[in-house]
Structures are given as C-alpha cells and as structure tokens.
PDB file of C-alpha atoms in Angstrom:
ATOM      1  CA  MET A   1       0.000   0.000   0.000  1.00 57.00           C
ATOM      2  CA  GLY A   2       1.423   3.396  -0.977  1.00 63.00           C
ATOM      3  CA  LYS A   3       2.265   6.150   1.502  1.00 62.00           C
ATOM      4  CA  THR A   4      -0.515   8.372   0.143  1.00 67.00           C
ATOM      5  CA  MET A   5      -3.127   5.652   0.592  1.00 64.00           C
ATOM      6  CA  MET A   6      -1.899   4.870   4.108  1.00 59.00           C
ATOM      7  CA  LYS A   7      -1.969   8.555   5.004  1.00 59.00           C
ATOM      8  CA  LYS A   8      -5.559   8.830   3.737  1.00 63.00           C
ATOM      9  CA  LYS A   9      -6.562   5.771   5.769  1.00 61.00           C
ATOM     10  CA  ARG A  10      -4.933   7.188   8.907  1.00 59.00           C
ATOM     11  CA  LYS A  11      -6.584  10.549   8.319  1.00 60.00           C
ATOM     12  CA  ARG A  12      -9.984   8.908   7.794  1.00 61.00           C
ATOM     13  CA  ARG A  13      -9.633   6.802  10.952  1.00 56.00           C
ATOM     14  CA  ALA A  14      -8.426   9.792  12.975  1.00 54.00           C
ATOM     15  CA  LEU A  15     -11.391  11.809  11.825  1.00 56.00           C
ATOM     16  CA  LEU A  16     -13.765   8.938  12.576  1.00 52.00           C
ATOM     17  CA  ILE A  17     -12.601   8.605  16.149  1.00 52.00           C
ATOM     18  CA  SER A  18     -12.311  12.349  16.688  1.00 55.00           C
ATOM     19  CA  LEU A  19     -15.889  12.752  15.559  1.00 52.00           C
ATOM     20  CA  GLY A  20     -17.158  10.017  17.789  1.00 52.00           C
ATOM     21  CA  SER A  21     -15.245  10.964  20.885  1.00 52.00           C
ATOM     22  CA  ILE A  22     -17.092  14.261  21.314  1.00 52.00           C
ATOM     23  CA  SER A  23     -20.544  12.722  21.114  1.00 47.00           C
ATOM     24  CA  ALA A  24     -21.408  13.536  24.722  1.00 40.00           C
ATOM     25  CA  LEU A  25     -20.586  17.196  24.209  1.00 46.00           C
ATOM     26  CA  LEU A  26     -22.448  17.542  20.947  1.00 47.00           C
ATOM     27  CA  PHE A  27     -25.935  17.010  22.332  1.00 43.00           C
ATOM     28  CA  LEU A  28     -25.420  19.980  24.624  1.00 40.00           C
ATOM     29  CA  THR A  29     -24.092  22.354  21.973  1.00 49.00           C
ATOM     30  CA  ILE A  30     -25.924  21.719  18.719  1.00 47.00           C
ATOM     31  CA  GLY A  31     -29.623  22.427  18.314  1.00 45.00           C
ATOM     32  CA  ILE A  32     -32.138  20.915  15.964  1.00 41.00           C
ATOM     33  CA  PHE A  33     -32.195  24.179  14.018  1.00 44.00           C
ATOM     34  CA  MET A  34     -28.592  23.762  12.872  1.00 48.00           C
ATOM     35  CA  ILE A  35     -29.123  20.149  11.870  1.00 47.00           C
ATOM     36  CA  ALA A  36     -32.203  21.040   9.849  1.00 47.00           C
ATOM     37  CA  HIS A  37     -30.335  23.903   8.188  1.00 49.00           C
ATOM     38  CA  ILE A  38     -27.420  21.754   7.054  1.00 52.00           C
ATOM     39  CA  VAL A  39     -28.994  18.383   6.319  1.00 55.00           C
ATOM     40  CA  ASN A  40     -32.303  18.658   4.539  1.00 56.00           C
ATOM     41  CA  GLU A  41     -34.436  15.876   3.134  1.00 56.00           C
ATOM     42  CA  GLN A  42     -33.577  16.681  -0.487  1.00 57.00           C
ATOM     43  CA  GLN A  43     -29.829  16.436   0.221  1.00 59.00           C
ATOM     44  CA  MET A  44     -30.215  13.123   2.031  1.00 56.00           C
ATOM     45  CA  ASN A  45     -32.281  11.733  -0.839  1.00 56.00           C
ATOM     46  CA  ARG A  46     -29.530  12.705  -3.310  1.00 55.00           C
ATOM     47  CA  PHE A  47     -26.994  10.900  -1.141  1.00 52.00           C
ATOM     48  CA  LEU A  48     -29.155   7.795  -0.912  1.00 50.00           C
ATOM     49  CA  ASP A  49     -29.508   7.828  -4.694  1.00 50.00           C
ATOM     50  CA  GLY A  50     -25.691   7.814  -4.919  1.00 48.00           C
ATOM     51  CA  TRP A  51     -25.366  11.364  -6.214  1.00 46.00           C
ATOM     52  CA  LEU A  52     -24.413  14.731  -4.820  1.00 46.00           C
ATOM     53  CA  SER A  53     -24.867  17.896  -6.817  1.00 44.00           C
ATOM     54  CA  GLY A  54     -21.455  19.313  -5.944  1.00 49.00           C
ATOM     55  CA  TYR A  55     -19.906  21.089  -3.012  1.00 49.00           C
ATOM     56  CA  SER A  56     -21.328  24.284  -1.591  1.00 54.00           C
ATOM     57  CA  ASN A  57     -20.979  25.903   1.818  1.00 55.00           C
ATOM     58  CA  ASP A  58     -23.758  23.833   3.334  1.00 63.00           C
ATOM     59  CA  GLU A  59     -23.575  20.630   1.328  1.00 82.00           C
ATOM     60  CA  ILE A  60     -21.786  17.800   3.063  1.00 88.00           C
ATOM     61  CA  PRO A  61     -18.866  16.481   0.990  1.00 90.00           C
ATOM     62  CA  ALA A  62     -19.636  12.893  -0.016  1.00 89.00           C
ATOM     63  CA  GLU A  63     -16.341  11.603   1.437  1.00 90.00           C
ATOM     64  CA  TYR A  64     -17.554  12.356   4.974  1.00 90.00           C
ATOM     65  CA  PHE A  65     -20.876  10.466   4.893  1.00 90.00           C
ATOM     66  CA  PRO A  66     -19.326   7.039   5.623  1.00 90.00           C
ATOM     67  CA  ILE A  67     -17.146   8.527   8.377  1.00 86.00           C
ATOM     68  CA  TYR A  68     -20.132  10.154  10.094  1.00 89.00           C
ATOM     69  CA  GLN A  69     -22.184   7.002   9.764  1.00 91.00           C
ATOM     70  CA  ASP A  70     -19.426   4.775  11.170  1.00 87.00           C
ATOM     71  CA  ALA A  71     -18.904   7.144  14.100  1.00 85.00           C
ATOM     72  CA  ALA A  72     -22.650   7.403  14.663  1.00 91.00           C
ATOM     73  CA  GLN A  73     -22.917   3.658  14.977  1.00 92.00           C
ATOM     74  CA  GLU A  74     -19.830   3.242  17.163  1.00 85.00           C
ATOM     75  CA  TYR A  75     -20.636   6.103  19.555  1.00 85.00           C
ATOM     76  CA  GLU A  76     -24.453   6.040  19.370  1.00 92.00           C
ATOM     77  CA  ILE A  77     -24.995   9.576  18.121  1.00 90.00           C
ATOM     78  CA  PRO A  78     -26.948  10.756  15.069  1.00 92.00           C
ATOM     79  CA  TRP A  79     -24.620  11.237  12.093  1.00 92.00           C
ATOM     80  CA  GLN A  80     -26.429  14.503  11.322  1.00 91.00           C
ATOM     81  CA  VAL A  81     -25.166  15.977  14.599  1.00 91.00           C
ATOM     82  CA  LEU A  82     -21.587  15.084  13.694  1.00 91.00           C
ATOM     83  CA  ALA A  83     -22.016  16.652  10.256  1.00 92.00           C
ATOM     84  CA  ALA A  84     -23.490  19.809  11.772  1.00 91.00           C
ATOM     85  CA  VAL A  85     -20.633  20.241  14.232  1.00 91.00           C
ATOM     86  CA  HIS A  86     -18.028  19.541  11.542  1.00 91.00           C
ATOM     87  CA  ARG A  87     -19.615  22.201   9.300  1.00 91.00           C
ATOM     88  CA  ILE A  88     -19.918  24.799  12.049  1.00 90.00           C
ATOM     89  CA  GLU A  89     -16.458  24.258  13.510  1.00 91.00           C
ATOM     90  CA  THR A  90     -14.223  23.925  10.425  1.00 91.00           C
ATOM     91  CA  LYS A  91     -16.418  24.191   7.317  1.00 90.00           C
ATOM     92  CA  PHE A  92     -15.842  20.474   6.702  1.00 91.00           C
ATOM     93  CA  SER A  93     -12.111  20.728   7.457  1.00 90.00           C
ATOM     94  CA  THR A  94     -11.447  23.421   4.855  1.00 90.00           C
ATOM     95  CA  MET A  95     -10.056  25.981   7.318  1.00 88.00           C
ATOM     96  CA  ASP A  96      -6.309  26.465   7.200  1.00 88.00           C
ATOM     97  CA  PRO A  97      -4.933  26.241   9.767  1.00 89.00           C
ATOM     98  CA  MET A  98      -7.509  24.268  11.734  1.00 88.00           C
ATOM     99  CA  VAL A  99      -6.730  26.154  14.936  1.00 90.00           C
ATOM    100  CA  SER A 100      -9.130  28.741  16.324  1.00 90.00           C
ATOM    101  CA  PRO A 101      -8.046  32.089  17.795  1.00 89.00           C
ATOM    102  CA  VAL A 102      -8.670  30.693  21.305  1.00 90.00           C
ATOM    103  CA  GLY A 103      -6.642  27.521  20.694  1.00 90.00           C
ATOM    104  CA  ALA A 104      -9.209  24.881  19.713  1.00 92.00           C
ATOM    105  CA  GLU A 105      -7.801  22.574  17.064  1.00 90.00           C
ATOM    106  CA  GLY A 106      -8.573  19.774  14.690  1.00 90.00           C
ATOM    107  CA  HIS A 107     -11.604  18.778  12.644  1.00 90.00           C
ATOM    108  CA  MET A 108     -14.027  19.222  15.530  1.00 90.00           C
ATOM    109  CA  GLN A 109     -12.142  22.010  17.352  1.00 93.00           C
ATOM    110  CA  PHE A 110     -11.218  20.476  20.692  1.00 93.00           C
ATOM    111  CA  MET A 111      -9.711  22.708  23.327  1.00 94.00           C
ATOM    112  CA  PRO A 112      -6.463  21.152  24.606  1.00 95.00           C
ATOM    113  CA  CYS A 113      -7.880  20.488  28.093  1.00 95.00           C
ATOM    114  CA  THR A 114     -10.973  18.780  26.692  1.00 94.00           C
ATOM    115  CA  TRP A 115      -8.785  16.649  24.425  1.00 95.00           C
ATOM    116  CA  HIS A 116      -6.183  15.779  27.061  1.00 94.00           C
ATOM    117  CA  GLY A 117      -8.331  15.936  30.199  1.00 94.00           C
ATOM    118  CA  TRP A 118      -9.079  18.645  32.713  1.00 94.00           C
ATOM    119  CA  SER A 119      -6.995  16.925  35.397  1.00 92.00           C
ATOM    120  CA  HIS A 120      -3.846  18.391  33.845  1.00 93.00           C
ATOM    121  CA  PRO A 121      -2.413  21.016  36.267  1.00 92.00           C
ATOM    122  CA  SER A 122      -2.489  23.778  33.625  1.00 93.00           C
ATOM    123  CA  CYS A 123      -6.188  23.328  32.773  1.00 92.00           C
ATOM    124  CA  ASP A 124      -8.512  26.050  33.950  1.00 86.00           C
ATOM    125  CA  ASP A 125     -10.758  28.789  32.551  1.00 83.00           C
ATOM    126  CA  VAL A 126     -11.582  28.057  28.873  1.00 85.00           C
ATOM    127  CA  GLY A 127      -9.333  25.030  28.537  1.00 90.00           C
ATOM    128  CA  ALA A 128      -6.371  26.330  26.565  1.00 91.00           C
ATOM    129  CA  GLY A 129      -3.954  24.832  29.088  1.00 90.00           C
ATOM    130  CA  ASP A 130      -0.206  24.710  28.689  1.00 92.00           C
ATOM    131  CA  ILE A 131       0.146  21.035  27.842  1.00 93.00           C
ATOM    132  CA  PRO A 132       3.412  19.958  26.209  1.00 93.00           C
ATOM    133  CA  GLU A 133       2.893  18.234  22.836  1.00 90.00           C
ATOM    134  CA  ASP A 134       4.231  14.886  24.053  1.00 92.00           C
ATOM    135  CA  GLU A 135       1.666  14.897  26.888  1.00 93.00           C
ATOM    136  CA  LEU A 136      -1.204  16.282  24.807  1.00 93.00           C
ATOM    137  CA  THR A 137      -0.980  13.410  22.338  1.00 94.00           C
ATOM    138  CA  ASP A 138      -0.137  10.562  24.755  1.00 96.00           C
ATOM    139  CA  PRO A 139      -3.128   8.169  24.841  1.00 96.00           C
ATOM    140  CA  ALA A 140      -2.167   6.804  28.279  1.00 95.00           C
ATOM    141  CA  MET A 141      -1.993  10.289  29.809  1.00 95.00           C
ATOM    142  CA  ILE A 142      -5.252  11.256  28.094  1.00 95.00           C
ATOM    143  CA  ASP A 143      -6.901   8.213  29.655  1.00 94.00           C
ATOM    144  CA  THR A 144      -5.461   9.068  33.073  1.00 93.00           C
ATOM    145  CA  ASN A 145      -6.670  12.676  32.851  1.00 93.00           C
ATOM    146  CA  GLY A 146     -10.135  11.775  31.524  1.00 93.00           C
ATOM    147  CA  GLY A 147      -9.786  13.439  28.115  1.00 94.00           C
ATOM    148  CA  TYR A 148     -11.672  12.689  24.922  1.00 91.00           C
ATOM    149  CA  GLY A 149      -8.589  12.286  22.717  1.00 92.00           C
ATOM    150  CA  VAL A 150      -7.904   8.989  20.966  1.00 85.00           C
ATOM    151  CA  ASP A 151      -5.232   7.541  18.693  1.00 86.00           C
ATOM    152  CA  ALA A 152      -7.340   7.222  15.563  1.00 75.00           C
ATOM    153  CA  SER A 153      -4.508   6.457  13.167  1.00 78.00           C
ATOM    154  CA  GLY A 154      -2.732   3.751  15.116  1.00 84.00           C
ATOM    155  CA  SER A 155       0.433   5.874  15.200  1.00 90.00           C
ATOM    156  CA  GLY A 156       0.723   5.863  18.984  1.00 92.00           C
ATOM    157  CA  ASP A 157      -0.283   9.525  19.173  1.00 92.00           C
ATOM    158  CA  ALA A 158      -3.723  10.968  19.823  1.00 92.00           C
ATOM    159  CA  ASP A 159      -3.293  14.067  17.687  1.00 88.00           C
ATOM    160  CA  PRO A 160      -6.295  16.466  17.734  1.00 84.00           C
ATOM    161  CA  GLY A 161      -4.969  18.476  14.808  1.00 74.00           C
ATOM    162  CA  MET A 162      -3.532  15.568  12.816  1.00 61.00           C
ATOM    163  CA  LYS A 163      -0.199  17.254  12.265  1.00 53.00           C
TER     164      LYS A 163
END
C-alpha cells in the first residue's frame, strides 16, 4: 500500500474517532435548528440515490458520509449531529490552519484540556492549558486525565490536529 493511501486511511480513521469521541458534548451544543439547516431531506435523498450535486458551503462532501455514519454507529450519536458540528467548527475541514483564535484545534475544534483531560495542572478557565505536545498526544496520559482524545490512526499519538 502506498504512503498516500496509508496517510488517507490514517486521516480517515483519525477523523472517525475524533468525531465520535465528542458525542457527549455535541448534544449539549448543537440544536435541531442547525441540523435542519445543514442536512435537509432533499440532500439526504440525493446521497441515498448515490449522487451529490457538488460542493457548496452547506452541502456535506460525499467523502464524509461514511465517516459520520461509522462514528454514529460506534458512539451512538446521530450522524447529522456530527455533520453539523463539523460544518460549524471547520467548514468540513477546509479551514487552514484548523486552529481557532482561542486555541481549539482539529476537525471538531477540541480545546487542549478537553482533548487531554481537565486533570492536567495547567487546565482552567476556557481550557487552553499549557500542555506539552508529548503529553497532549499521549493516549495513556489522556486516559489518566479523563480526556476525549484517541489515537485514531494507530500511530501511537492521539493528535487532535492531525499534524
């Protein structure tokens, strides 16, 4: 398997797990209005027919449907909620860089303390924290600190921004 294909697979898996790992937070932050605005019946019917009209600001890129659906099944959350958050937070990962002005990063814009866990000594206030990179991406430390981060690519790192 070529490096490009492996990189795409790692990216897809990282996105899948990133999407699923915030499921508990999503129900509190996304309303039905946003879901209805982004995913309408006509768009879903086009997807089910195997066709999308093209990409616009509010149309979900076809490549993400299977990722949302896999995450929805694994983490028991509606795929439409994942799509809505992905659109709102990073315009379907088209922002460059995928880091907000307050420090949230990655496809779904995790704050470092939410990703790593609020038990880290530097976590307070809005969750920017001062977590060294090797700690921020360490799955064992994330587990210890109660964070939502996961190693989605199998690389040994739980990278929220997929650097």
